[in-house]
PDB file of C-alpha atoms in Angstrom:
ATOM      1  CA  SER A   1     -11.788 -19.219  -2.051  1.00 33.00           C
ATOM      2  CA  ALA A   2     -11.511 -20.159  -5.584  1.00 36.00           C
ATOM      3  CA  ASN A   3     -15.213 -20.321  -6.729  1.00 36.00           C
ATOM      4  CA  GLN A   4     -15.122 -16.619  -5.377  1.00 36.00           C
ATOM      5  CA  GLY A   5     -12.512 -15.459  -6.840  1.00 38.00           C
ATOM      6  CA  ALA A   6     -13.689 -16.571 -10.143  1.00 38.00           C
ATOM      7  CA  ALA A   7     -16.818 -15.014  -9.023  1.00 40.00           C
ATOM      8  CA  LEU A   8     -15.095 -11.736  -8.311  1.00 41.00           C
ATOM      9  CA  GLN A   9     -13.727 -12.036 -11.744  1.00 40.00           C
ATOM     10  CA  ALA A  10     -16.496 -12.726 -13.768  1.00 40.00           C
ATOM     11  CA  ASP A  11     -18.755 -10.071 -11.496  1.00 51.00           C
ATOM     12  CA  HIS A  12     -16.269  -7.313 -12.594  1.00 57.00           C
ATOM     13  CA  PRO A  13     -14.233  -8.310 -15.115  1.00 56.00           C
ATOM     14  CA  GLY A  14     -12.476  -4.587 -14.972  1.00 73.00           C
ATOM     15  CA  LEU A  15      -9.979  -6.789 -12.278  1.00 84.00           C
ATOM     16  CA  GLY A  16      -8.199  -7.692 -15.395  1.00 88.00           C
ATOM     17  CA  PRO A  17      -5.498  -5.060 -15.633  1.00 91.00           C
ATOM     18  CA  LEU A  18      -4.925  -5.032 -11.967  1.00 92.00           C
ATOM     19  CA  ALA A  19      -4.186  -9.062 -12.115  1.00 93.00           C
ATOM     20  CA  GLN A  20      -2.001  -7.849 -15.102  1.00 94.00           C
ATOM     21  CA  ARG A  21      -0.262  -5.242 -12.886  1.00 96.00           C
ATOM     22  CA  VAL A  22       0.021  -7.746  -9.769  1.00 96.00           C
ATOM     23  CA  GLN A  23       1.534 -10.419 -11.599  1.00 96.00           C
ATOM     24  CA  ALA A  24       4.165  -7.437 -13.364  1.00 96.00           C
ATOM     25  CA  SER A  25       5.018  -6.627  -9.766  1.00 97.00           C
ATOM     26  CA  ARG A  26       5.269 -10.084  -8.766  1.00 97.00           C
ATOM     27  CA  VAL A  27       7.558 -10.755 -11.346  1.00 97.00           C
ATOM     28  CA  ALA A  28       9.787  -7.538 -10.584  1.00 98.00           C
ATOM     29  CA  LEU A  29       9.786  -8.801  -6.923  1.00 98.00           C
ATOM     30  CA  LEU A  30      11.356 -12.281  -7.599  1.00 98.00           C
ATOM     31  CA  ASP A  31      13.781 -10.608 -10.083  1.00 98.00           C
ATOM     32  CA  ALA A  32      15.058  -8.437  -7.670  1.00 98.00           C
ATOM     33  CA  ALA A  33      15.166 -11.020  -5.096  1.00 98.00           C
ATOM     34  CA  GLN A  34      17.559 -12.932  -6.885  1.00 98.00           C
ATOM     35  CA  GLN A  35      19.532  -9.544  -8.200  1.00 98.00           C
ATOM     36  CA  PHE A  36      19.789  -8.470  -4.178  1.00 98.00           C
ATOM     37  CA  GLN A  37      21.106 -12.387  -3.210  1.00 97.00           C
ATOM     38  CA  SER A  38      23.808 -12.362  -6.261  1.00 97.00           C
ATOM     39  CA  THR A  39      24.722  -8.835  -5.310  1.00 96.00           C
ATOM     40  CA  GLY A  40      25.217 -10.320  -2.020  1.00 95.00           C
ATOM     41  CA  GLU A  41      27.231 -12.665  -3.254  1.00 95.00           C
ATOM     42  CA  GLN A  42      29.559 -10.536  -5.261  1.00 94.00           C
ATOM     43  CA  PHE A  43      29.740  -8.469  -1.981  1.00 93.00           C
ATOM     44  CA  SER A  44      31.155 -11.664  -0.088  1.00 92.00           C
ATOM     45  CA  ALA A  45      33.411 -12.400  -2.458  1.00 91.00           C
ATOM     46  CA  LEU A  46      34.957  -9.005  -2.647  1.00 87.00           C
ATOM     47  CA  ILE A  47      36.541  -9.543   0.902  1.00 86.00           C
ATOM     48  CA  ALA A  48      38.600 -12.375  -0.182  1.00 85.00           C
ATOM     49  CA  VAL A  49      40.132 -10.484  -3.038  1.00 86.00           C
ATOM     50  CA  ASN A  50      43.899 -10.747  -3.303  1.00 84.00           C
ATOM     51  CA  ASP A  51      45.564  -7.467  -4.881  1.00 82.00           C
ATOM     52  CA  SER A  52      46.179  -8.681  -8.332  1.00 85.00           C
ATOM     53  CA  SER A  53      42.130  -9.008  -8.790  1.00 88.00           C
ATOM     54  CA  VAL A  54      41.153  -6.111  -6.321  1.00 89.00           C
ATOM     55  CA  GLN A  55      40.212  -3.832  -9.401  1.00 90.00           C
ATOM     56  CA  SER A  56      38.066  -6.314 -11.155  1.00 92.00           C
ATOM     57  CA  ALA A  57      36.289  -7.349  -8.009  1.00 91.00           C
ATOM     58  CA  ILE A  58      35.409  -3.580  -7.370  1.00 91.00           C
ATOM     59  CA  ALA A  59      33.977  -3.280 -10.821  1.00 93.00           C
ATOM     60  CA  ALA A  60      32.284  -6.494 -10.579  1.00 94.00           C
ATOM     61  CA  THR A  61      30.493  -5.401  -7.131  1.00 93.00           C
ATOM     62  CA  GLN A  62      30.079  -1.725  -8.860  1.00 94.00           C
ATOM     63  CA  GLN A  63      28.089  -3.489 -11.328  1.00 96.00           C
ATOM     64  CA  GLN A  64      26.071  -5.410  -8.872  1.00 96.00           C
ATOM     65  CA  TYR A  65      25.078  -2.878  -7.046  1.00 97.00           C
ATOM     66  CA  ASP A  66      24.122  -0.722 -10.287  1.00 97.00           C
ATOM     67  CA  ASP A  67      21.714  -3.718 -11.248  1.00 98.00           C
ATOM     68  CA  ALA A  68      20.248  -3.681  -7.741  1.00 98.00           C
ATOM     69  CA  ILE A  69      19.036   0.087  -7.795  1.00 98.00           C
ATOM     70  CA  GLU A  70      18.027  -0.632 -11.184  1.00 98.00           C
ATOM     71  CA  ALA A  71      16.426  -3.992  -9.887  1.00 98.00           C
ATOM     72  CA  ALA A  72      14.605  -1.567  -6.633  1.00 98.00           C
ATOM     73  CA  ALA A  73      13.551   1.250  -9.341  1.00 98.00           C
ATOM     74  CA  ALA A  74      12.055  -1.794 -11.547  1.00 98.00           C
ATOM     75  CA  VAL A  75       9.810  -3.084  -8.025  1.00 98.00           C
ATOM     76  CA  GLY A  76       9.189   0.948  -7.068  1.00 97.00           C
ATOM     77  CA  ALA A  77       7.506   1.406 -11.186  1.00 97.00           C
ATOM     78  CA  ALA A  78       5.921  -2.242 -10.649  1.00 97.00           C
ATOM     79  CA  ASN A  79       4.194  -1.173  -7.323  1.00 96.00           C
ATOM     80  CA  ALA A  80       3.178   2.488  -8.572  1.00 97.00           C
ATOM     81  CA  GLY A  81       1.244   0.269 -11.372  1.00 96.00           C
ATOM     82  CA  VAL A  82      -0.370  -1.885  -9.083  1.00 96.00           C
ATOM     83  CA  ASP A  83      -1.533   0.927  -6.846  1.00 96.00           C
ATOM     84  CA  GLU A  84      -2.820   3.123 -10.094  1.00 95.00           C
ATOM     85  CA  ALA A  85      -4.499   0.731 -11.323  1.00 94.00           C
ATOM     86  CA  ALA A  86      -6.372  -0.922  -8.311  1.00 94.00           C
ATOM     87  CA  ASP A  87      -7.499   3.303  -7.537  1.00 93.00           C
ATOM     88  CA  THR A  88      -9.160   3.607 -10.726  1.00 91.00           C
ATOM     89  CA  LEU A  89     -10.470  -0.297 -10.556  1.00 91.00           C
ATOM     90  CA  PHE A  90     -12.344   0.646  -6.977  1.00 90.00           C
ATOM     91  CA  ARG A  91     -12.910   3.740  -7.681  1.00 89.00           C
ATOM     92  CA  GLN A  92     -14.796   2.599 -10.262  1.00 89.00           C
ATOM     93  CA  TRP A  93     -16.650  -0.608  -8.302  1.00 85.00           C
ATOM     94  CA  GLN A  94     -17.832   1.645  -6.116  1.00 83.00           C
ATOM     95  CA  ILE A  95     -19.496   3.610  -8.274  1.00 85.00           C
ATOM     96  CA  GLU A  96     -21.105   1.289 -10.103  1.00 82.00           C
ATOM     97  CA  ALA A  97     -21.817  -0.735  -6.852  1.00 78.00           C
ATOM     98  CA  GLY A  98     -24.000   2.319  -5.363  1.00 78.00           C
ATOM     99  CA  VAL A  99     -25.760   2.329  -8.597  1.00 82.00           C
ATOM    100  CA  PHE A 100     -27.692  -1.015  -8.203  1.00 81.00           C
ATOM    101  CA  THR A 101     -31.262  -0.519  -7.303  1.00 83.00           C
ATOM    102  CA  ASP A 102     -31.943  -3.983  -6.199  1.00 85.00           C
ATOM    103  CA  PRO A 103     -30.886  -4.484  -2.617  1.00 86.00           C
ATOM    104  CA  ARG A 104     -29.572  -8.002  -2.706  1.00 88.00           C
ATOM    105  CA  LEU A 105     -27.371  -7.041  -5.782  1.00 85.00           C
ATOM    106  CA  LYS A 106     -26.009  -4.040  -3.929  1.00 84.00           C
ATOM    107  CA  ALA A 107     -24.854  -6.234  -0.915  1.00 86.00           C
ATOM    108  CA  ASP A 108     -23.418  -8.877  -3.389  1.00 86.00           C
ATOM    109  CA  SER A 109     -21.124  -6.099  -4.938  1.00 82.00           C
ATOM    110  CA  GLN A 110     -20.296  -4.267  -1.630  1.00 84.00           C
ATOM    111  CA  ALA A 111     -19.334  -7.899   0.073  1.00 85.00           C
ATOM    112  CA  LYS A 112     -16.996  -8.603  -3.374  1.00 84.00           C
ATOM    113  CA  LEU A 113     -15.613  -4.967  -3.396  1.00 85.00           C
ATOM    114  CA  GLY A 114     -14.466  -5.339   0.531  1.00 86.00           C
ATOM    115  CA  GLN A 115     -12.891  -8.614  -0.041  1.00 88.00           C
ATOM    116  CA  ALA A 116     -11.214  -7.479  -3.388  1.00 88.00           C
ATOM    117  CA  TRP A 117     -10.241  -4.029  -1.584  1.00 91.00           C
ATOM    118  CA  GLN A 118      -8.807  -6.102   1.681  1.00 93.00           C
ATOM    119  CA  GLY A 119      -6.940  -8.261  -0.600  1.00 92.00           C
ATOM    120  CA  TYR A 120      -5.547  -5.321  -2.268  1.00 94.00           C
ATOM    121  CA  GLN A 121      -4.589  -3.553   1.038  1.00 95.00           C
ATOM    122  CA  ASN A 122      -2.775  -6.456   2.582  1.00 95.00           C
ATOM    123  CA  LEU A 123      -0.497  -6.842  -0.950  1.00 95.00           C
ATOM    124  CA  SER A 124      -0.056  -3.179  -0.821  1.00 95.00           C
ATOM    125  CA  GLN A 125       1.272  -3.175   2.513  1.00 96.00           C
ATOM    126  CA  VAL A 126       3.408  -6.194   1.760  1.00 96.00           C
ATOM    127  CA  GLN A 127       4.845  -4.175  -1.266  1.00 96.00           C
ATOM    128  CA  ARG A 128       5.470  -0.907   0.448  1.00 95.00           C
ATOM    129  CA  GLN A 129       7.366  -2.868   3.238  1.00 96.00           C
ATOM    130  CA  ALA A 130       9.727  -4.935   0.488  1.00 96.00           C
ATOM    131  CA  LEU A 131       9.767  -1.743  -1.264  1.00 95.00           C
ATOM    132  CA  ALA A 132      11.055   0.437   1.854  1.00 96.00           C
ATOM    133  CA  SER A 133      13.651  -2.091   3.235  1.00 96.00           C
ATOM    134  CA  MET A 134      15.802  -1.985  -0.128  1.00 97.00           C
ATOM    135  CA  ASP A 135      16.906   1.634   0.108  1.00 96.00           C
ATOM    136  CA  PRO A 136      19.094   1.187   3.319  1.00 97.00           C
ATOM    137  CA  VAL A 137      20.932  -1.700   2.259  1.00 97.00           C
ATOM    138  CA  LEU A 138      21.842   0.395  -0.747  1.00 97.00           C
ATOM    139  CA  ALA A 139      23.134   2.733   1.125  1.00 97.00           C
ATOM    140  CA  GLN A 140      25.165   0.683   3.033  1.00 96.00           C
ATOM    141  CA  MET A 141      25.791  -1.058  -0.483  1.00 96.00           C
ATOM    142  CA  ASN A 142      27.400   2.254  -1.610  1.00 95.00           C
ATOM    143  CA  ARG A 143      29.122   2.938   1.355  1.00 94.00           C
ATOM    144  CA  THR A 144      30.990  -0.316   0.789  1.00 92.00           C
ATOM    145  CA  VAL A 145      31.571   0.338  -3.272  1.00 91.00           C
ATOM    146  CA  SER A 146      32.797   4.018  -2.298  1.00 92.00           C
ATOM    147  CA  ALA A 147      35.160   3.150   0.543  1.00 90.00           C
ATOM    148  CA  LEU A 148      36.775   0.318  -1.742  1.00 88.00           C
ATOM    149  CA  SER A 149      36.969   2.734  -4.752  1.00 87.00           C
ATOM    150  CA  ALA A 150      38.826   5.407  -2.426  1.00 90.00           C
ATOM    151  CA  SER A 151      41.381   2.509  -1.779  1.00 88.00           C
ATOM    152  CA  PRO A 152      41.356  -0.050  -3.940  1.00 87.00           C
ATOM    153  CA  THR A 153      43.894  -2.743  -1.730  1.00 87.00           C
ATOM    154  CA  ALA A 154      43.099  -5.885  -0.845  1.00 86.00           C
ATOM    155  CA  GLY A 155      43.757  -4.878   2.688  1.00 88.00           C
ATOM    156  CA  THR A 156      40.775  -2.095   2.782  1.00 87.00           C
ATOM    157  CA  ALA A 157      39.118  -5.238   0.969  1.00 88.00           C
ATOM    158  CA  ALA A 158      39.179  -7.278   3.731  1.00 88.00           C
ATOM    159  CA  SER A 159      39.241  -4.218   6.722  1.00 90.00           C
ATOM    160  CA  LEU A 160      35.369  -4.046   5.094  1.00 89.00           C
ATOM    161  CA  ALA A 161      34.917  -7.870   6.350  1.00 90.00           C
ATOM    162  CA  PRO A 162      32.261  -6.893   9.628  1.00 92.00           C
ATOM    163  CA  ASP A 163      30.665  -4.326   7.117  1.00 92.00           C
ATOM    164  CA  VAL A 164      29.859  -6.654   4.472  1.00 92.00           C
ATOM    165  CA  ASN A 165      28.990  -9.940   7.076  1.00 93.00           C
ATOM    166  CA  ALA A 166      26.194  -7.408   7.994  1.00 94.00           C
ATOM    167  CA  LEU A 167      25.469  -6.108   5.063  1.00 95.00           C
ATOM    168  CA  GLN A 168      24.924  -9.584   3.866  1.00 95.00           C
ATOM    169  CA  SER A 169      22.628 -10.119   6.697  1.00 95.00           C
ATOM    170  CA  ALA A 170      20.588  -6.978   6.068  1.00 96.00           C
ATOM    171  CA  ILE A 171      20.546  -8.463   1.800  1.00 97.00           C
ATOM    172  CA  ASN A 172      18.750 -11.817   3.718  1.00 97.00           C
ATOM    173  CA  GLY A 173      16.339  -9.556   5.195  1.00 97.00           C
ATOM    174  CA  VAL A 174      15.671  -7.688   1.797  1.00 97.00           C
ATOM    175  CA  VAL A 175      15.726 -11.320  -0.147  1.00 97.00           C
ATOM    176  CA  SER A 176      13.291 -12.351   2.595  1.00 97.00           C
ATOM    177  CA  ASN A 177      10.984  -9.587   2.655  1.00 97.00           C
ATOM    178  CA  LEU A 178      10.691  -8.822  -1.368  1.00 97.00           C
ATOM    179  CA  GLN A 179       9.631 -13.140  -1.557  1.00 97.00           C
ATOM    180  CA  SER A 180       6.888 -12.478   1.012  1.00 96.00           C
ATOM    181  CA  ALA A 181       5.855  -9.994  -1.323  1.00 97.00           C
ATOM    182  CA  ALA A 182       6.082 -11.667  -4.225  1.00 97.00           C
ATOM    183  CA  THR A 183       4.254 -14.926  -1.938  1.00 96.00           C
ATOM    184  CA  GLU A 184       1.118 -12.308  -1.116  1.00 96.00           C
ATOM    185  CA  SER A 185       1.112 -11.236  -5.092  1.00 96.00           C
ATOM    186  CA  ALA A 186       0.267 -14.741  -5.977  1.00 95.00           C
ATOM    187  CA  THR A 187      -2.116 -15.289  -3.209  1.00 94.00           C
ATOM    188  CA  PHE A 188      -3.795 -11.960  -4.221  1.00 94.00           C
ATOM    189  CA  LEU A 189      -3.755 -13.024  -7.776  1.00 92.00           C
ATOM    190  CA  SER A 190      -5.732 -16.946  -6.891  1.00 91.00           C
ATOM    191  CA  SER A 191      -8.100 -14.699  -4.806  1.00 88.00           C
ATOM    192  CA  ILE A 192      -8.960 -12.715  -7.754  1.00 82.00           C
ATOM    193  CA  GLU A 193      -8.772 -15.423 -10.756  1.00 74.00           C
TER     194      GLU A 193
END
């Protein structure tokens, strides 16, 4: 597998920009997983506050929520960069593979193209799933923060415990999806390096 990846890289140095974008995406995925985990911890801490600390807890929760939005946007931008680099690379590679006159070289190039394309398709699917899983959780976070902002009391925070527990479960799912996408990114990178 490592030799095949080295051959892909050597035979098509245009994989470099895609590898850089995938690495940047992997970093964004891991950062987002960490941010969502931290945000979930803040939401969990929020339901146990007392009246004297409710305002600061709401402010901290709002900040964590804002940071989670930024992390999700970073993942979206990084994934778009991967898709853009892949689109350019694979179109170029397909054109180049089509101009080979030696049937053996043409078949070899097509096989390597197919292998790299399949790896990218797997990566893209997992990345899209991770990205899509964040939006409903962010919406749920927003509803919770809005409810607390409308009635900033410890009683309101405590009454949101069932919602926060459900939110924590959803956050755990998002973190798992983000980590899976980061793992798939590492797998793809190792296949082309």
